[in-house]
Coordinates of C-alpha atoms in Angstrom, one line a residue:
X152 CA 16.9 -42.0 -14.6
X153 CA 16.6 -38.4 -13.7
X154 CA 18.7 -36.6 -11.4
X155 CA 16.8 -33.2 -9.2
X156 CA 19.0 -31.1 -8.1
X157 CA 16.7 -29.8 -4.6
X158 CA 15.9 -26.1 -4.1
X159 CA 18.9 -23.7 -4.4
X160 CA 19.6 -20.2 -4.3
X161 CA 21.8 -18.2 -6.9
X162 CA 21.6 -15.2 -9.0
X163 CA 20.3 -14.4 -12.4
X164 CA 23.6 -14.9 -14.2
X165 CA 24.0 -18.1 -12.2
X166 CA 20.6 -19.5 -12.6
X167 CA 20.8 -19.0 -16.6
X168 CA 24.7 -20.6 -16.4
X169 CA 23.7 -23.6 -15.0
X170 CA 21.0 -24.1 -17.5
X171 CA 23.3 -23.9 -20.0
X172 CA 25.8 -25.7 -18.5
X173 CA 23.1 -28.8 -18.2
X174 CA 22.3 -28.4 -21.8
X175 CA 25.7 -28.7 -22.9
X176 CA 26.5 -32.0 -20.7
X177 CA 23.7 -33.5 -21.8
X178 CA 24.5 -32.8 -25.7
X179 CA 27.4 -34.2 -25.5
X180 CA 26.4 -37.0 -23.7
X181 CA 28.0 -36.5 -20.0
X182 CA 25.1 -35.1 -17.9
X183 CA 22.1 -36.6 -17.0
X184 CA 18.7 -35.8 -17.4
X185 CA 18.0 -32.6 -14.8
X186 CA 15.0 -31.4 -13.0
X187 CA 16.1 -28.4 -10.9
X188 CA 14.6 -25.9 -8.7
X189 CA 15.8 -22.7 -7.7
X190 CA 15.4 -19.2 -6.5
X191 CA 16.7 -16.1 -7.0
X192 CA 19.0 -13.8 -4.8
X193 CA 19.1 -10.6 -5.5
X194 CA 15.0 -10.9 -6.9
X195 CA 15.8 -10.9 -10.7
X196 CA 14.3 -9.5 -13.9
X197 CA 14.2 -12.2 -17.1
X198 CA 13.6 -11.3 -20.8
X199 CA 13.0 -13.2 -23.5
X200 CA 16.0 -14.6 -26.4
X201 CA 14.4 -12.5 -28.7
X202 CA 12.5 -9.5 -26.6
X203 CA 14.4 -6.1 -26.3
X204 CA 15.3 -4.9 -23.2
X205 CA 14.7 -1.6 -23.3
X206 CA 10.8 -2.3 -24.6
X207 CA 9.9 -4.5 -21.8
X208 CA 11.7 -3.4 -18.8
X209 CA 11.9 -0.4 -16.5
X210 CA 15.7 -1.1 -16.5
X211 CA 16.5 2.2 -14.3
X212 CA 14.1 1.5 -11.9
X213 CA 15.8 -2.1 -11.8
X214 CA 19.3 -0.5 -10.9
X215 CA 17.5 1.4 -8.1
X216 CA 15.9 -1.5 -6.5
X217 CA 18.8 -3.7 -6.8
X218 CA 17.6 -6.1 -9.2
X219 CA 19.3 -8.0 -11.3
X220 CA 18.5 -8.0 -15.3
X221 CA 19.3 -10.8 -17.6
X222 CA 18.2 -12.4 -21.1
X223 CA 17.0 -16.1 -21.2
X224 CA 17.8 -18.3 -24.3
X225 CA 14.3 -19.5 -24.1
X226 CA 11.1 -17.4 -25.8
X227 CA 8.3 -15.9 -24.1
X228 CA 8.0 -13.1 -22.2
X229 CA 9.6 -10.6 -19.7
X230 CA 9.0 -12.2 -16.0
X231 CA 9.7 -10.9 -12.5
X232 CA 11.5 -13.3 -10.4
X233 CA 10.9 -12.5 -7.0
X234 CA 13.3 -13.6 -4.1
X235 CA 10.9 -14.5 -1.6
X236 CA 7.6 -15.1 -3.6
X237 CA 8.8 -18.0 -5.9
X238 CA 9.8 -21.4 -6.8
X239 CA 11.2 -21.6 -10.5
X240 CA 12.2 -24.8 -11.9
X241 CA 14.1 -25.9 -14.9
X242 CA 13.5 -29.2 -17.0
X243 CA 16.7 -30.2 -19.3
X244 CA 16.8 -33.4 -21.2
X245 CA 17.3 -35.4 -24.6
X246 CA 14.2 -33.7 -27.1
X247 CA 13.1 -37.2 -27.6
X248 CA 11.8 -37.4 -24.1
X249 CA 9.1 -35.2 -24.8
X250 CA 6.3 -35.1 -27.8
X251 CA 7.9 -32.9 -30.6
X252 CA 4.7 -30.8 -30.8
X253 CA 5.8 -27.9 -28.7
X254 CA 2.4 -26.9 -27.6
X255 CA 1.8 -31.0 -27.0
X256 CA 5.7 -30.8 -24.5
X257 CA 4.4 -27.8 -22.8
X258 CA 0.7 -29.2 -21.7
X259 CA 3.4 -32.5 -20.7
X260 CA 5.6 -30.5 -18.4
X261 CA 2.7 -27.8 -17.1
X262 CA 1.0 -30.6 -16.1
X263 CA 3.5 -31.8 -13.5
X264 CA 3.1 -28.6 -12.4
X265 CA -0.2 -28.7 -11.6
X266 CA 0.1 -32.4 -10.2
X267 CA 2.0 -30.3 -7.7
X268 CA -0.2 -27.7 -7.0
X269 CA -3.1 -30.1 -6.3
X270 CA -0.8 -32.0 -3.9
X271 CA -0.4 -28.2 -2.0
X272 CA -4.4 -28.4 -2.2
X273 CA -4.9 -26.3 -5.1
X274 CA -6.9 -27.3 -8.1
X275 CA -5.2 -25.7 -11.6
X276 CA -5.7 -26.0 -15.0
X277 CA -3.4 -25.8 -18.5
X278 CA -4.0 -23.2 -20.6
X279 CA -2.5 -23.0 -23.9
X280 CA 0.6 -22.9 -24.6
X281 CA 2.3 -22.1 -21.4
X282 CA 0.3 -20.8 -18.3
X283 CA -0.8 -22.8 -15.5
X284 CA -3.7 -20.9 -14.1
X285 CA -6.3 -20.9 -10.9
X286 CA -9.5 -19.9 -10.9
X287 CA -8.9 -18.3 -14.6
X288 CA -5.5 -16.5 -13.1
X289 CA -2.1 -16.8 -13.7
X290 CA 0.0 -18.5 -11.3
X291 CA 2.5 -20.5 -13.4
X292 CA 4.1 -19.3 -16.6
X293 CA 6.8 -21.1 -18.6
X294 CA 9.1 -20.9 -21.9
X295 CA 11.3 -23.7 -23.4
X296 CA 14.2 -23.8 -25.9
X297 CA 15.4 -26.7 -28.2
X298 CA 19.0 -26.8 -29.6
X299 CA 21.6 -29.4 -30.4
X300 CA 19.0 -32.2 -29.3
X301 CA 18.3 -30.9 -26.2
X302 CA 15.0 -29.7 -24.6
X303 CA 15.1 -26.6 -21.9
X304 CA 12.0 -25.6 -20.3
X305 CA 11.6 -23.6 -17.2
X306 CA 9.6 -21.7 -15.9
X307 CA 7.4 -19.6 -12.1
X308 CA 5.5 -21.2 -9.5
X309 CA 4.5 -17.5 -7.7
X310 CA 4.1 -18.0 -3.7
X311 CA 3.5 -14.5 -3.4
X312 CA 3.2 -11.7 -5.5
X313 CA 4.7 -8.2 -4.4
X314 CA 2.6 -6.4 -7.2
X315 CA 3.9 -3.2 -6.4
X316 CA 7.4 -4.4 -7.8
X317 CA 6.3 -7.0 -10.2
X318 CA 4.5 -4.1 -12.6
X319 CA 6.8 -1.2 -11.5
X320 CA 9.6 -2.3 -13.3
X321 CA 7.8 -4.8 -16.0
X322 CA 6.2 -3.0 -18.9
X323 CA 3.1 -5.3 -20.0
X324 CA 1.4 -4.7 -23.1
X325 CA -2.3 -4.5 -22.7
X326 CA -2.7 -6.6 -25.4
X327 CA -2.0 -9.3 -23.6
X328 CA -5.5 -9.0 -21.6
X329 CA -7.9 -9.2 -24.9
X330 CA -8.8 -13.1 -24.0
X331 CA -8.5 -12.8 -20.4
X332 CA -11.3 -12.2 -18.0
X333 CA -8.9 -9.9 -15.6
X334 CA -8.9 -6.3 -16.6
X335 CA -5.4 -5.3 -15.3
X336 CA -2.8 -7.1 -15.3
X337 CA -2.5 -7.0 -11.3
X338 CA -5.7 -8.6 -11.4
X339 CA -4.4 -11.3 -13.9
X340 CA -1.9 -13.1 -11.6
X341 CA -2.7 -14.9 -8.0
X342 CA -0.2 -16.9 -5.7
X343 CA -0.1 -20.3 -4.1
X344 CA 0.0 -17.9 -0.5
X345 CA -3.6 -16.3 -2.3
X346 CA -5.0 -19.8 -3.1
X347 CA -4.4 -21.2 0.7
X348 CA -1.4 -22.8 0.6
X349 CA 0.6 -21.8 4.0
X350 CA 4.4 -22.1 3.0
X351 CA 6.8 -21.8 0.4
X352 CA 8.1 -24.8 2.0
X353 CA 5.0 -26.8 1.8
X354 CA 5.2 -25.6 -2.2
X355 CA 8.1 -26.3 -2.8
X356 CA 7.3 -30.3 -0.9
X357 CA 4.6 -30.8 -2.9
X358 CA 6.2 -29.0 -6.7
X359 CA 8.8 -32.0 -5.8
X360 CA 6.3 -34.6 -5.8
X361 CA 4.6 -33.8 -8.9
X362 CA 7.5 -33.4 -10.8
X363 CA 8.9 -36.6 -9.6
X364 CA 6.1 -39.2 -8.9
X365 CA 6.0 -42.0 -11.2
X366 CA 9.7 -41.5 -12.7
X367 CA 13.0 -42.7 -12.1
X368 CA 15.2 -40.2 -10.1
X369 CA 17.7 -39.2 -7.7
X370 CA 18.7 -36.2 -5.8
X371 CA 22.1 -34.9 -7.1
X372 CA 24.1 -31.8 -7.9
X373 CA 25.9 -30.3 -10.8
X374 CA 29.0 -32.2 -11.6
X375 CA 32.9 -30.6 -11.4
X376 CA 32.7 -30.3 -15.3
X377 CA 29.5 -29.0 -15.3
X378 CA 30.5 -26.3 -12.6
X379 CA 33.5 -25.4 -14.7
X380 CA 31.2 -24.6 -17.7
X381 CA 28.9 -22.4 -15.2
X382 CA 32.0 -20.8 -14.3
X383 CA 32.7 -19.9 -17.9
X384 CA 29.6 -18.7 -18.8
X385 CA 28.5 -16.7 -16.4
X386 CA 30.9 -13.5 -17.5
X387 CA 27.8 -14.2 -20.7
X388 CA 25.2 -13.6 -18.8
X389 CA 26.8 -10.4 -16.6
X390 CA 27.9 -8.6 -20.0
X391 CA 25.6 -6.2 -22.1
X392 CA 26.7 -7.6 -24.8
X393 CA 24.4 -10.1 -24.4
X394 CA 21.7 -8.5 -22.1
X395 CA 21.6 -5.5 -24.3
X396 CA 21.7 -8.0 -27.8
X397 CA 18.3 -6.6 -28.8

């Protein structure tokens, strides 16, 4: 049985909290299996556990615009989390749920993703080992984590893109475009608004379904234990201590 915990709306420390605070619970046994999806309020900048800061993000240009800054204990890259152009979603459960072969969990996961894109009436594809892509562009990008038993991935379903904002206070390496057919990276992402889908709504509807059809589940929210933990960890993901680790 899985419980989905329906769309919400928190910051970056809060959002990166309560997917630690899941984690724990179900370690120790006393939380469920979680699919969760969430915004972000202020729009957020997100680094990788093992990225530094200062290498991938404009971090003044963050303090001017009022964006919040915060590192992920998953992998992968620096992403821009965009308050009214996505749907991000988190998937925390038991490791034995999922193949161990990471690449093998990822292609598993993504491809409830795109179960829910085509249900929005948009055809994507998996592409190796964490993008979901349309018509050869990025819409969907993902990172997971595995400690203490326990399997974290989450990861961007882009609505919209505000491009401007996105790549003003990212810093991409170039390097990143050798095996793509875009030239820039603002030609390397597209948007379920871009593809023809006409809400985030209707996104969000159909994300739901394809994350959920053919499983066990329920609609739920975080327990009282599990909102004490986000109340403890939060402080962690507000201090520099571990923002600025690397």
């Amino acid at each position: 049985m899985w419980r989905v915990i329906p769309l919400e709306l928190r910051s970056a420390a809060e959002n990166m909290a309560v997917d630690e605070a899941i984690a724990e619970g179900i370690s120790t046994g006393l939380s469920m299996p979680t699919i969760r999806f969430y915004r972000w309020k202020p729009s957020a900048v997100t680094i990788g556990c093992f990225q530094c800061l200062q290498d991938e993000v404009n971090v003044a240009g963050c303090k001017e615009k009022g964006i919040d800054v915060v590192r992920r204990r998953t992998g992968g890259g620096a992403v821009y989390h965009d308050y009214a152009g996505e749907i991000t979603y988190s998937v925390i459960a038991p490791e034995r749920y999922f193949p161990k072969d990471i690449k093998a969990s990822y292609k598993e996961i993504c491809g409830w993703i795109i179960d829910g894109l085509s249900a929005a009436g948009i055809k994507a594809e998996f592409r190796p080992i964490n993008d979901v892509i349309v018509n050869g562009r990025k819409i969907s990008g993902s990172a997971q984590t595995r400690r203490q038993g326990v399997l974290t991935q989450h990861g961007t379903i882009l609505y919209s893109v505000d491009r401007d904002s996105m790549f003003s206070v990212l810093k991409p390496s170039e390097k990143k475009l050798t095996d793509k057919a875009a030239t820039t990276f603002k030609d390397y992402v597209t948007s379920a608004s871009e593809e023809g889908c006409p809400s985030l709504q209707l996104l969000y509807n159909a994300l739901l379904l394809g994350f959920t059809t053919g499983k066990s589940w329920k609609p739920g929210e975080l327990s009282g234990e599990e909102a004490e933990a986000v109340e403890r960890l939060v402080p962690k993901y507000c201090s520099d201590e571990w923002n600025c680790s690397r």
